[in-house]
PDB file of C-alpha atoms in Angstrom:
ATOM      1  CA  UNK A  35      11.145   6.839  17.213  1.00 46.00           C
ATOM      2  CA  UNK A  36      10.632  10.086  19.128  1.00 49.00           C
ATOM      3  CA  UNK A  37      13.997  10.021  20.908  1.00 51.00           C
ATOM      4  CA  UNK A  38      15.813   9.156  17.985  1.00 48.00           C
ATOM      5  CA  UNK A  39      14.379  12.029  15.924  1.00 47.00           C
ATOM      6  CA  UNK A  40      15.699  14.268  18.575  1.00 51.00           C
ATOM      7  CA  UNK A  41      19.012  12.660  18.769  1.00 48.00           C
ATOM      8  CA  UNK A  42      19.165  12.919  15.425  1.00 44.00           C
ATOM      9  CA  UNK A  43      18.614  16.714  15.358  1.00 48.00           C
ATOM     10  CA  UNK A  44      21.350  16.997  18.675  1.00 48.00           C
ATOM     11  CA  UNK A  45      23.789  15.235  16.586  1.00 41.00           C
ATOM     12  CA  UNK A  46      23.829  16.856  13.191  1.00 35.00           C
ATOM     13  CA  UNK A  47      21.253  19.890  13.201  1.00 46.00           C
ATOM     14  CA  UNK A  48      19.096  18.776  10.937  1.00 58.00           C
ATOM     15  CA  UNK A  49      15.634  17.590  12.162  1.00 67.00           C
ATOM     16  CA  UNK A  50      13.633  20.384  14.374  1.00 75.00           C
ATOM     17  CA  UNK A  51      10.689  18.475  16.293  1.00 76.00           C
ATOM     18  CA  UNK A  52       7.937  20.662  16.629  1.00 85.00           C
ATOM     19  CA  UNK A  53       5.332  18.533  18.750  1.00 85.00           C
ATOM     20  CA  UNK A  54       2.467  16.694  18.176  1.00 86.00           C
ATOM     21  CA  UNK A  55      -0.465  17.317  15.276  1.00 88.00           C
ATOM     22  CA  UNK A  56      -3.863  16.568  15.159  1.00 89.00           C
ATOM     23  CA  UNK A  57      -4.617  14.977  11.494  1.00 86.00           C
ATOM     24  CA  UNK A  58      -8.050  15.025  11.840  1.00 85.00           C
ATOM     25  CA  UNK A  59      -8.081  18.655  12.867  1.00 90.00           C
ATOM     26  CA  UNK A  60      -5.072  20.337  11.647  1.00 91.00           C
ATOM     27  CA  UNK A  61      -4.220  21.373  15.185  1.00 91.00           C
ATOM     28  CA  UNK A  62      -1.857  22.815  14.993  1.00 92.00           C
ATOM     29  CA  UNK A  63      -2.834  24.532  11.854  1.00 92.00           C
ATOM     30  CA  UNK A  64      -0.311  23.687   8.809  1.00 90.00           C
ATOM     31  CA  UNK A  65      -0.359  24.456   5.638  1.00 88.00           C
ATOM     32  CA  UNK A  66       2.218  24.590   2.673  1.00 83.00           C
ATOM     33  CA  UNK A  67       3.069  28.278   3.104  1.00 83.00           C
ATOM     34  CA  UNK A  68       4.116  27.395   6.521  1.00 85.00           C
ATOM     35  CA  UNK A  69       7.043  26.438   8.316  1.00 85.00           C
ATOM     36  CA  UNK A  70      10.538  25.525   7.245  1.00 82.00           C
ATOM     37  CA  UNK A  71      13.020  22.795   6.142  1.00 78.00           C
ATOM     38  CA  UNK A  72      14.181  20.261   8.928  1.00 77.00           C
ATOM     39  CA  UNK A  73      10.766  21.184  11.109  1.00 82.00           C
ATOM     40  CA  UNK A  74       8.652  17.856  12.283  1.00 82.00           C
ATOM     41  CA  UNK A  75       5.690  16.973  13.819  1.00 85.00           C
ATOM     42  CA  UNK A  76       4.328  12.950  14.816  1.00 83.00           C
ATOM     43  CA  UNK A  77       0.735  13.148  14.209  1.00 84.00           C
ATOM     44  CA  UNK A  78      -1.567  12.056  17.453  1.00 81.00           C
ATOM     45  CA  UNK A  79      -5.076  11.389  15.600  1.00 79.00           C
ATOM     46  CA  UNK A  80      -5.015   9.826  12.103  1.00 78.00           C
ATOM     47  CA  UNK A  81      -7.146  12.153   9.421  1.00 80.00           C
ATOM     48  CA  UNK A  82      -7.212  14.515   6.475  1.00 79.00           C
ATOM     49  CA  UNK A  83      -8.038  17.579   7.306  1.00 82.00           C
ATOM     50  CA  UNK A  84      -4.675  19.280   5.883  1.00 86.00           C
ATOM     51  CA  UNK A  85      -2.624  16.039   4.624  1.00 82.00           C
ATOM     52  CA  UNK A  86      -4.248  12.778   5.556  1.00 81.00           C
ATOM     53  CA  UNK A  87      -2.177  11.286   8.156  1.00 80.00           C
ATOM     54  CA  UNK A  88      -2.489   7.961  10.423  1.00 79.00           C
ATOM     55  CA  UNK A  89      -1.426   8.189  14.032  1.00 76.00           C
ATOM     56  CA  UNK A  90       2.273   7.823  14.609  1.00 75.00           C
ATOM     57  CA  UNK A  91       2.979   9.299  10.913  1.00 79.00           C
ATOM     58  CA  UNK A  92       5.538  11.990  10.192  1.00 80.00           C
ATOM     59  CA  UNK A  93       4.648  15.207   9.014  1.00 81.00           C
ATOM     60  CA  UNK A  94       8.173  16.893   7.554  1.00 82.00           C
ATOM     61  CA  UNK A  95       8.824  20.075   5.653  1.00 80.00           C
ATOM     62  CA  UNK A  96      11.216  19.453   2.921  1.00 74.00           C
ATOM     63  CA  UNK A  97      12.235  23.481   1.947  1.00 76.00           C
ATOM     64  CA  UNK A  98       8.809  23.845  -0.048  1.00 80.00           C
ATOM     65  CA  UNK A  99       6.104  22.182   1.612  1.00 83.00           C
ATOM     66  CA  UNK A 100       4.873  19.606   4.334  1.00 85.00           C
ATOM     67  CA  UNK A 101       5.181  15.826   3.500  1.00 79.00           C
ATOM     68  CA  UNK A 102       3.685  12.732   5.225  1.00 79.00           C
ATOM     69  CA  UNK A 103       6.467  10.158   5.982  1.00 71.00           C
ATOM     70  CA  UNK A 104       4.666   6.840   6.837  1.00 65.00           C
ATOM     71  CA  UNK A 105       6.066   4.832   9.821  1.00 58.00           C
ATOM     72  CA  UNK A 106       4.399   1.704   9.935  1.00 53.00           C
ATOM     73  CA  UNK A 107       6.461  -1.234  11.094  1.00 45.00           C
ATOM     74  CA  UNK A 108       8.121  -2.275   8.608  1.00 41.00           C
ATOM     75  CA  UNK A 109      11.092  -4.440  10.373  1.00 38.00           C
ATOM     76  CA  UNK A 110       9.749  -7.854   9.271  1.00 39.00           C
ATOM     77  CA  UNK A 111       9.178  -6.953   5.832  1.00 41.00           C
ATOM     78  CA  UNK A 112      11.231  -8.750   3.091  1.00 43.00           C
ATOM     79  CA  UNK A 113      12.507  -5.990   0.542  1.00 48.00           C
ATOM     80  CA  UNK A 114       9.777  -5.626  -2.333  1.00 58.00           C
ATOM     81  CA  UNK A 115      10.712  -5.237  -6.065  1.00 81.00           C
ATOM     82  CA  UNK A 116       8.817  -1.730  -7.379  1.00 82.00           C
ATOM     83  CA  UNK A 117       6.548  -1.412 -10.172  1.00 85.00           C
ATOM     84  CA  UNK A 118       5.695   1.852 -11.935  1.00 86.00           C
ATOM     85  CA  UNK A 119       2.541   2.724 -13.130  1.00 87.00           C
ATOM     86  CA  UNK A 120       3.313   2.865 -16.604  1.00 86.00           C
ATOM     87  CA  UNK A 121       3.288  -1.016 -16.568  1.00 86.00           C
ATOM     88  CA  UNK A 122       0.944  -1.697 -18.796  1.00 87.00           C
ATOM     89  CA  UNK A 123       1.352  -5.515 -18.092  1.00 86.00           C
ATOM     90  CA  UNK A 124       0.281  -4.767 -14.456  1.00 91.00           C
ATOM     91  CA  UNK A 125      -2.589  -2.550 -14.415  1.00 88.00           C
ATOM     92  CA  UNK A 126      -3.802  -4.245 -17.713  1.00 88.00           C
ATOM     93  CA  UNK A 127      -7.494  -4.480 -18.252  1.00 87.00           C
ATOM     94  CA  UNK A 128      -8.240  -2.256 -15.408  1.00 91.00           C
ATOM     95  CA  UNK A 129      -7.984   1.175 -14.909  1.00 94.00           C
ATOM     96  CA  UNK A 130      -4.026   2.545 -14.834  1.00 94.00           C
ATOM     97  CA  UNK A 131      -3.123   4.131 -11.712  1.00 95.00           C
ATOM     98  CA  UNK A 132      -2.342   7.930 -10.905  1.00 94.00           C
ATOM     99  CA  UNK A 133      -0.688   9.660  -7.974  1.00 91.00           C
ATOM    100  CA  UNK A 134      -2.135  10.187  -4.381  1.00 91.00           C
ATOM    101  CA  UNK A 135      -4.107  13.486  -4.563  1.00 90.00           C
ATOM    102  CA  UNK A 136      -3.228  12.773  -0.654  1.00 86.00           C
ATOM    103  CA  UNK A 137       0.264  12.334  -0.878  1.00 79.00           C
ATOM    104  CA  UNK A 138       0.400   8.600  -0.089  1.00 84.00           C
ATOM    105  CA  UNK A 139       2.857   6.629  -1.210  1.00 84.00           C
ATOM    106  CA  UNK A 140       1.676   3.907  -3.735  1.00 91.00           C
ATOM    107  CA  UNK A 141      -1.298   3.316  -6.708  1.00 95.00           C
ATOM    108  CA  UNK A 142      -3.981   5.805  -6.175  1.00 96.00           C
ATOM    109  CA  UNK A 143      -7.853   4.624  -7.734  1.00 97.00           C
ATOM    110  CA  UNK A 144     -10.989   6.306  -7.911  1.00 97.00           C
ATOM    111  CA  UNK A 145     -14.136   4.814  -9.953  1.00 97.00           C
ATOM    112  CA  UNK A 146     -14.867   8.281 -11.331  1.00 97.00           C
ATOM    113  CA  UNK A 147     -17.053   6.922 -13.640  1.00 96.00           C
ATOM    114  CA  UNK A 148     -19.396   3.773 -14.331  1.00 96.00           C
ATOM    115  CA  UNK A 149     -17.945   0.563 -14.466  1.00 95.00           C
ATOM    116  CA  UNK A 150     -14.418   2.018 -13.241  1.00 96.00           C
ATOM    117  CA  UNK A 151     -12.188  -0.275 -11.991  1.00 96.00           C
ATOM    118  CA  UNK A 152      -9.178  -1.867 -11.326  1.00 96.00           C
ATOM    119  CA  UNK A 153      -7.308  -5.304 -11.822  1.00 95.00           C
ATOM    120  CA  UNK A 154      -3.201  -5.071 -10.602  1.00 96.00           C
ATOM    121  CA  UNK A 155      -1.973  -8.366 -11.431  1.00 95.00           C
ATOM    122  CA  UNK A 156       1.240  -8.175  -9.384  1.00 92.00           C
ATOM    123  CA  UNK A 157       2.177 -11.793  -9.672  1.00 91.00           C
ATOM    124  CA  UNK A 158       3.359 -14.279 -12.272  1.00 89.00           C
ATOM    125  CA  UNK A 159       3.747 -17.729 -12.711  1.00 86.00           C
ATOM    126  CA  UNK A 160       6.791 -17.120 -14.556  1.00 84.00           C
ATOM    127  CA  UNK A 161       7.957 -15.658 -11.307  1.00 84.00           C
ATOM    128  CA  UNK A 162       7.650 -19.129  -9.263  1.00 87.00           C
ATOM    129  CA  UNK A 163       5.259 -22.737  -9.400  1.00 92.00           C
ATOM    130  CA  UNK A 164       3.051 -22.229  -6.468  1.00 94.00           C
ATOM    131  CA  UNK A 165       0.030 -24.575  -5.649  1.00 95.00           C
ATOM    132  CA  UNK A 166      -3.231 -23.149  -4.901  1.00 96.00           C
ATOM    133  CA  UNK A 167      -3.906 -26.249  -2.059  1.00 94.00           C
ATOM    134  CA  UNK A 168      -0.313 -24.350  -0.804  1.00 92.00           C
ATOM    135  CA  UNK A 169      -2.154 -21.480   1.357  1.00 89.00           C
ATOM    136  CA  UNK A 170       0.342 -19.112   0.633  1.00 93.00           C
ATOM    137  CA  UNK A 171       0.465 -16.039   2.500  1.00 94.00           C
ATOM    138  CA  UNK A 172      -1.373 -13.537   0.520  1.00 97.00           C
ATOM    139  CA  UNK A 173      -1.658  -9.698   1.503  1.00 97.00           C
ATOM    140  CA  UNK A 174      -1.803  -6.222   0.868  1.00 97.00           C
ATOM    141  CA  UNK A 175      -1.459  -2.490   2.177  1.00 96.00           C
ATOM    142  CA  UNK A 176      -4.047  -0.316   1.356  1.00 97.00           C
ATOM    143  CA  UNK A 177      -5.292   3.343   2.628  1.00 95.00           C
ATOM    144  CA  UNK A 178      -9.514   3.525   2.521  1.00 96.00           C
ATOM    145  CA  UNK A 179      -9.890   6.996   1.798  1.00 95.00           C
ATOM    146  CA  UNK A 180     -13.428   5.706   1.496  1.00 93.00           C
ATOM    147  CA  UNK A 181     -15.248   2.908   3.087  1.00 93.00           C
ATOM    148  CA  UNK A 182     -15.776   0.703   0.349  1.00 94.00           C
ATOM    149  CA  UNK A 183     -13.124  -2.133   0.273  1.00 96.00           C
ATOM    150  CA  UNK A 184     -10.719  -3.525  -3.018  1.00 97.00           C
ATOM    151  CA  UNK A 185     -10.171  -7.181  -2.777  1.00 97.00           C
ATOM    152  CA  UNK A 186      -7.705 -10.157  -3.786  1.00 98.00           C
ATOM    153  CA  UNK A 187      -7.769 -12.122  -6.668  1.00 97.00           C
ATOM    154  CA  UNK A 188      -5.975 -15.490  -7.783  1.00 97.00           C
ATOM    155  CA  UNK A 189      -6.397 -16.728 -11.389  1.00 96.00           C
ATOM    156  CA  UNK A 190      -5.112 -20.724 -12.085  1.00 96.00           C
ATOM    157  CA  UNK A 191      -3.538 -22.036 -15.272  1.00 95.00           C
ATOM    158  CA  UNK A 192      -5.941 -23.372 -17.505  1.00 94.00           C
ATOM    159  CA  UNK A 193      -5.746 -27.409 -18.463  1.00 95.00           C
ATOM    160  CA  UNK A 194      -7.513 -27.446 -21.793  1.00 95.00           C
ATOM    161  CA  UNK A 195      -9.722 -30.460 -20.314  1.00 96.00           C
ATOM    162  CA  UNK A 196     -13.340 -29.360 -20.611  1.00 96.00           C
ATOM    163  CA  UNK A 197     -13.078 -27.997 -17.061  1.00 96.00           C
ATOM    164  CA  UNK A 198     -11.323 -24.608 -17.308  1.00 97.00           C
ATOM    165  CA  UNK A 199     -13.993 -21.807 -16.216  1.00 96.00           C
ATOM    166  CA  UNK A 200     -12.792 -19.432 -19.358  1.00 95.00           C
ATOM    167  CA  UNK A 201     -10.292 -19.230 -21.900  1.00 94.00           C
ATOM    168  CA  UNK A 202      -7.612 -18.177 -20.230  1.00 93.00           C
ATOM    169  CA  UNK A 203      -8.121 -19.525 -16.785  1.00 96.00           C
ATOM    170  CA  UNK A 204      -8.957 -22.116 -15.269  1.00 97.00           C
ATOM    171  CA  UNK A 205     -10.683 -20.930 -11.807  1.00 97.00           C
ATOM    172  CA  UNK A 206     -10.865 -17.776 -10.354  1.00 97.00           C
ATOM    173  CA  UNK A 207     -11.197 -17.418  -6.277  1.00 97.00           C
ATOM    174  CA  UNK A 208     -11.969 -13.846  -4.729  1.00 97.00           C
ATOM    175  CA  UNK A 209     -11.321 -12.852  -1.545  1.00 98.00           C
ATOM    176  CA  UNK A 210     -13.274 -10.109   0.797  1.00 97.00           C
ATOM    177  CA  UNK A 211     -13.140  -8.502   3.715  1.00 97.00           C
ATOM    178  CA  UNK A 212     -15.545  -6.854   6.048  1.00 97.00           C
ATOM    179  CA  UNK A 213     -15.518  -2.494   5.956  1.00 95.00           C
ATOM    180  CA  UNK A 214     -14.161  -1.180   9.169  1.00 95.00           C
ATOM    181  CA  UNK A 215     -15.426   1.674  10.693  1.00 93.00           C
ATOM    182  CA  UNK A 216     -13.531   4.812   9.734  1.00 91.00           C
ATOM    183  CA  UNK A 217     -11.244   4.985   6.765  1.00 92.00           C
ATOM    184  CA  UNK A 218      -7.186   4.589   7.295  1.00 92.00           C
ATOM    185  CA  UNK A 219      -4.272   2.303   6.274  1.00 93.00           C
ATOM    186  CA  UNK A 220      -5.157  -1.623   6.748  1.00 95.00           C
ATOM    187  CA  UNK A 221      -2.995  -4.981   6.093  1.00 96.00           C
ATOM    188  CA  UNK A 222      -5.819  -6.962   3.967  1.00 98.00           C
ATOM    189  CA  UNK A 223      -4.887 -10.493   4.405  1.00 98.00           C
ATOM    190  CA  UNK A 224      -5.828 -14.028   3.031  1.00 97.00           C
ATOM    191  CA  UNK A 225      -5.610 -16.685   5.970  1.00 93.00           C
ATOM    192  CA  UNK A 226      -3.020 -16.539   8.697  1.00 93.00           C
ATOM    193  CA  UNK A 227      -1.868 -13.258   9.888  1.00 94.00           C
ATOM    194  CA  UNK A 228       1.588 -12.825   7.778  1.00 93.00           C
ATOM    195  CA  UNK A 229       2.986 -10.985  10.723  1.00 91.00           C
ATOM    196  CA  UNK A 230       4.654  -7.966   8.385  1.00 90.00           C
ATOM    197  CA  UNK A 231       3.404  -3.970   9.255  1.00 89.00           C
ATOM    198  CA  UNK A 232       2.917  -5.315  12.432  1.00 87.00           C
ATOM    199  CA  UNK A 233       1.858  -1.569  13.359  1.00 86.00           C
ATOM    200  CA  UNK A 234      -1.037  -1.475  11.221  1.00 92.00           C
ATOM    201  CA  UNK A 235      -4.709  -2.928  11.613  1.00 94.00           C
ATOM    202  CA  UNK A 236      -6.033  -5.859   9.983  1.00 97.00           C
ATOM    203  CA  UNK A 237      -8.806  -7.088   8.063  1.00 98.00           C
ATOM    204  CA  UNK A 238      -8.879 -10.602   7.774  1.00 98.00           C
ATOM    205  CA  UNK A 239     -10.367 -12.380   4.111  1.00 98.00           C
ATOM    206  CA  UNK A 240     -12.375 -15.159   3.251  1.00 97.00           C
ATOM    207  CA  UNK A 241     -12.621 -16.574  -0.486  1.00 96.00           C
ATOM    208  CA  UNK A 242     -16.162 -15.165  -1.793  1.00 94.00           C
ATOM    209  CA  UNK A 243     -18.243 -17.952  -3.229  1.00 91.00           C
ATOM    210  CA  UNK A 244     -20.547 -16.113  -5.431  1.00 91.00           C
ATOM    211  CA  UNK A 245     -17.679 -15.189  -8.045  1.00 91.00           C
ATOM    212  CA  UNK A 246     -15.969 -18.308  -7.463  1.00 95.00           C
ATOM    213  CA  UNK A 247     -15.003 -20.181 -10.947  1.00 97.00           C
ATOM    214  CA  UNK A 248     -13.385 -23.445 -12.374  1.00 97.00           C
ATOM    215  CA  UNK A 249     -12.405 -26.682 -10.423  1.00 97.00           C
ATOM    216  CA  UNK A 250     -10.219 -24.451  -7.540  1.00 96.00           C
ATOM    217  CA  UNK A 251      -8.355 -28.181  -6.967  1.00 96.00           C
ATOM    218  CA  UNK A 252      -5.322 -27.757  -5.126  1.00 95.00           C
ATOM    219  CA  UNK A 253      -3.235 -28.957  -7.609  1.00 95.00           C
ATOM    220  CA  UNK A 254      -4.008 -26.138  -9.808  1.00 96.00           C
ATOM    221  CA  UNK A 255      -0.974 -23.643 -10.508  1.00 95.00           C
ATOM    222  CA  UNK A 256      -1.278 -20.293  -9.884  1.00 96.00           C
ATOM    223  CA  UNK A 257      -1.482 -18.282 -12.401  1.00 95.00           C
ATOM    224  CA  UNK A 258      -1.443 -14.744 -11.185  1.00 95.00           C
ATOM    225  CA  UNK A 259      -2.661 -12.499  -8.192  1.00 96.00           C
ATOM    226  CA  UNK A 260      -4.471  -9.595  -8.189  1.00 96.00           C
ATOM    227  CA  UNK A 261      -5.261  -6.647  -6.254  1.00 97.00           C
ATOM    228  CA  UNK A 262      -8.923  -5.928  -7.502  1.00 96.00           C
ATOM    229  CA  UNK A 263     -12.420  -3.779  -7.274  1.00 97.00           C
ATOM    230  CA  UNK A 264     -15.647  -4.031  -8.216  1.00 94.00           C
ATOM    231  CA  UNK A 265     -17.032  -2.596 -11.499  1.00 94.00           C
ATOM    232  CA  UNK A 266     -20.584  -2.285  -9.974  1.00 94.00           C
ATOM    233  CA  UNK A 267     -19.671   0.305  -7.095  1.00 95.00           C
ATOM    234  CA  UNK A 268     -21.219   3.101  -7.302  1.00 96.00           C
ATOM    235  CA  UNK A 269     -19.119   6.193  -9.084  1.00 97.00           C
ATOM    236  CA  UNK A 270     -16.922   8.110  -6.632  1.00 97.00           C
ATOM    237  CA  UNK A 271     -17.463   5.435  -3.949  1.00 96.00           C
ATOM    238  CA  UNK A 272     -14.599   3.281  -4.168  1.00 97.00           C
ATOM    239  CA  UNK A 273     -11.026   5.504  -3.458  1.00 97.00           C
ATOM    240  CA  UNK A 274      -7.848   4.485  -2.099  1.00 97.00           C
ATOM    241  CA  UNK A 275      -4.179   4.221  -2.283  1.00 96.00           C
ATOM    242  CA  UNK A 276      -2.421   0.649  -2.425  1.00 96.00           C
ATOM    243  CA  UNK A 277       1.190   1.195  -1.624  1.00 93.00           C
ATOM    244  CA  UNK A 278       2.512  -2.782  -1.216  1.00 93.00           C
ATOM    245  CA  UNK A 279       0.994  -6.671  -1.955  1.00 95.00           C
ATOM    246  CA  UNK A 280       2.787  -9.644  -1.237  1.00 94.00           C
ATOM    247  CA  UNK A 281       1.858 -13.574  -2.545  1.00 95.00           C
ATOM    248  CA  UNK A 282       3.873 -16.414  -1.747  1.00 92.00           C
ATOM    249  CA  UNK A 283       6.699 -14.093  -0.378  1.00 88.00           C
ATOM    250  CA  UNK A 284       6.921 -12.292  -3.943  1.00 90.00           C
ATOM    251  CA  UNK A 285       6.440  -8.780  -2.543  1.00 90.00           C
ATOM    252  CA  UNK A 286       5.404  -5.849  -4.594  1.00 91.00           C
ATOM    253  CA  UNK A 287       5.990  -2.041  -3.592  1.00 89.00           C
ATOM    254  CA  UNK A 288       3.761   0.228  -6.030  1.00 90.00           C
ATOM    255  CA  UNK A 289       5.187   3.266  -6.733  1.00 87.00           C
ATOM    256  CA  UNK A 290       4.467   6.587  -8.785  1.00 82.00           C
ATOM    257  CA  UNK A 291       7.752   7.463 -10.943  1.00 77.00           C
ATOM    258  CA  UNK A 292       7.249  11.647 -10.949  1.00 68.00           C
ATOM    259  CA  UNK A 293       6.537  11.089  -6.958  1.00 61.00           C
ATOM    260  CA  UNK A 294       9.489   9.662  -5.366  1.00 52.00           C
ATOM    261  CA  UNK A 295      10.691  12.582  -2.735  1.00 52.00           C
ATOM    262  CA  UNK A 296       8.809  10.901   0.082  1.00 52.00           C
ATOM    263  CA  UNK A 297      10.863   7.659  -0.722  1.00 52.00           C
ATOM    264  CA  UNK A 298      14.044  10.039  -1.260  1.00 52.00           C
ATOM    265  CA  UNK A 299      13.220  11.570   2.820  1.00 55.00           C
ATOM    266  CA  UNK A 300      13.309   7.412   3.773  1.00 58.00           C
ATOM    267  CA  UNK A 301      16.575   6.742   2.344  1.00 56.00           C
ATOM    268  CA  UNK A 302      18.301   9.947   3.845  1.00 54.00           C
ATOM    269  CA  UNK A 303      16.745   9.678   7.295  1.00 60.00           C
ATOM    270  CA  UNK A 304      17.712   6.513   6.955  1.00 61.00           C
ATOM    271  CA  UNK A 305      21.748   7.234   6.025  1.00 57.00           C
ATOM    272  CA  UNK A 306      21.538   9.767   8.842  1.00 59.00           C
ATOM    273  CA  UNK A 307      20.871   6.931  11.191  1.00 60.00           C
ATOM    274  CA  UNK A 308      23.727   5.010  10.495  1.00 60.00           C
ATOM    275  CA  UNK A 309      25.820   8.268  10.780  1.00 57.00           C
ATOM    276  CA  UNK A 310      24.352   9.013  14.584  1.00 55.00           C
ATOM    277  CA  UNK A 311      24.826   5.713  15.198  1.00 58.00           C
ATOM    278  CA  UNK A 312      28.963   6.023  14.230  1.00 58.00           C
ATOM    279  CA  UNK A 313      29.444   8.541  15.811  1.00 55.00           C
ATOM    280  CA  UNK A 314      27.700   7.309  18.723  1.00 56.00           C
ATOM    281  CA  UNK A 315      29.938   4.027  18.745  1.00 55.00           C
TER     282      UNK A 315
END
């Protein structure tokens, strides 16, 4: 990625790579008043000491100030339909989403307050018939900027038999992970690895009995997934930013309309690539 930043900048003067930046240290020290357009560093140590960064990220000035450009592999990712956080029909009974005070891309939550939380119900029935006995890949992207983990959620149709667990489902299965270390960007997953953001660590997650409701027969349809978190956390534990989730290969990129100029700097860097590359041919 290095090499074709710099052959990038050789070919049509417009990237400057600086070196590389400590995240975690601001080393070289940054800061918004500083530098100018065009001028990059590749961070070498994720952290948040200036903007919060993970190792291998981009750190670009855009005329007016520095802005993160996350480079996680994304090569085996199907393209995701975006949702806006005024979608009501989304964030729903949970808390609506804001922009990353960090600059991330994607849904930003903090429980800033008791009983805070959120429910993103990203997927439809109406969307496609999928079987819960179907193990269908299941997954998200979320930064911890916090170590307190979100979870998944899937919600079945209700039968009207006697046996649905509430009134407008029929069984609910949760699914958890276990807290690693240090905060950062993570691929939470349900079963086998879906082998997308290769670049980024997992966490693996198993369905969480305690919640558990209804039947959960495998011929139950689902009704939605959900990107959840827990209402008992305690306030100002439970932060992060979730940027994509993904069930059944319906994929999800969630996005913040008045905070798009990071996703503007993909698209051009992109179109500048193909233009190195024609000229190169």
């Amino acid at each position: 990625m290095q090499n074709f930043l710099n052959r990038l900048s050789r070919q049509l003067g417009v990237l400057d790579y600086q070196g590389a930046w400590n995240a975690a240290t601001n080393s070289p020290s940054l800061s918004h008043t500083s530098g100018k357009k065009g001028q990059y560093y590749i961070s070498s140590t994720a952290g948040k000491a200036f903007l919060e960064a993970d190792a291998g990220d981009w750190l670009i000035h855009n005329g007016t100030e520095w802005q993160r450009l996350d480079t996680a592999d994304k090569s085996f990712v199907a393209p995701a339909s975006t949702v806006y956080e005024d979608n009501a029909q989304v964030y729903a009974d949970g808390a609506q989403p804001v922009a990353s005070p960090y600059k991330r891309e994607g849904w930003y939550f903090k429980n800033t307050s008791a009983g805070r939380k959120i429910n993103w119900y990203f997927f439809s029935v109406t969307q496609e018939t999928v079987l819960l006995g179907w193990n269908s890949p299941f997954w998200a992207v979320v930064t911890l900027h916090q170590l307190t983990l979100p979870f998944l959620t899937l919600y079945t149709v209700k039968k009207n038999d006697g046996q649905d667990a509430a009134s407008w489902y029929r069984s609910r299965i949760s699914y958890v992970g276990t807290l690693p270390s240090v905060p950062g960007t993570y691929l939470l997953h349900v079963g086998a690895d879906p082998g997308v953001f290769t670049g980024l660590p997992r966490i693996p997650l198993t369905k969480e009995s305690f919640s558990a409701r209804g039947p959960q027969a495998a011929d139950e349809v689902i009704m939605t997934a959900v990107v959840s978190s827990n209402s008992s956390d305690a306030v100002n534990t439970t932060e992060f930013t979730c940027s994509r989730a993904s069930f059944a290969g319906n994929d999800v990129s969630f996005r913040i309309k008045s905070d798009m100029t990071i996703e503007r700097a993909k698209q051009l860097i992109e179109e500048l690539e193909a233009r190195v590359i024609a000229l190169e041919s």
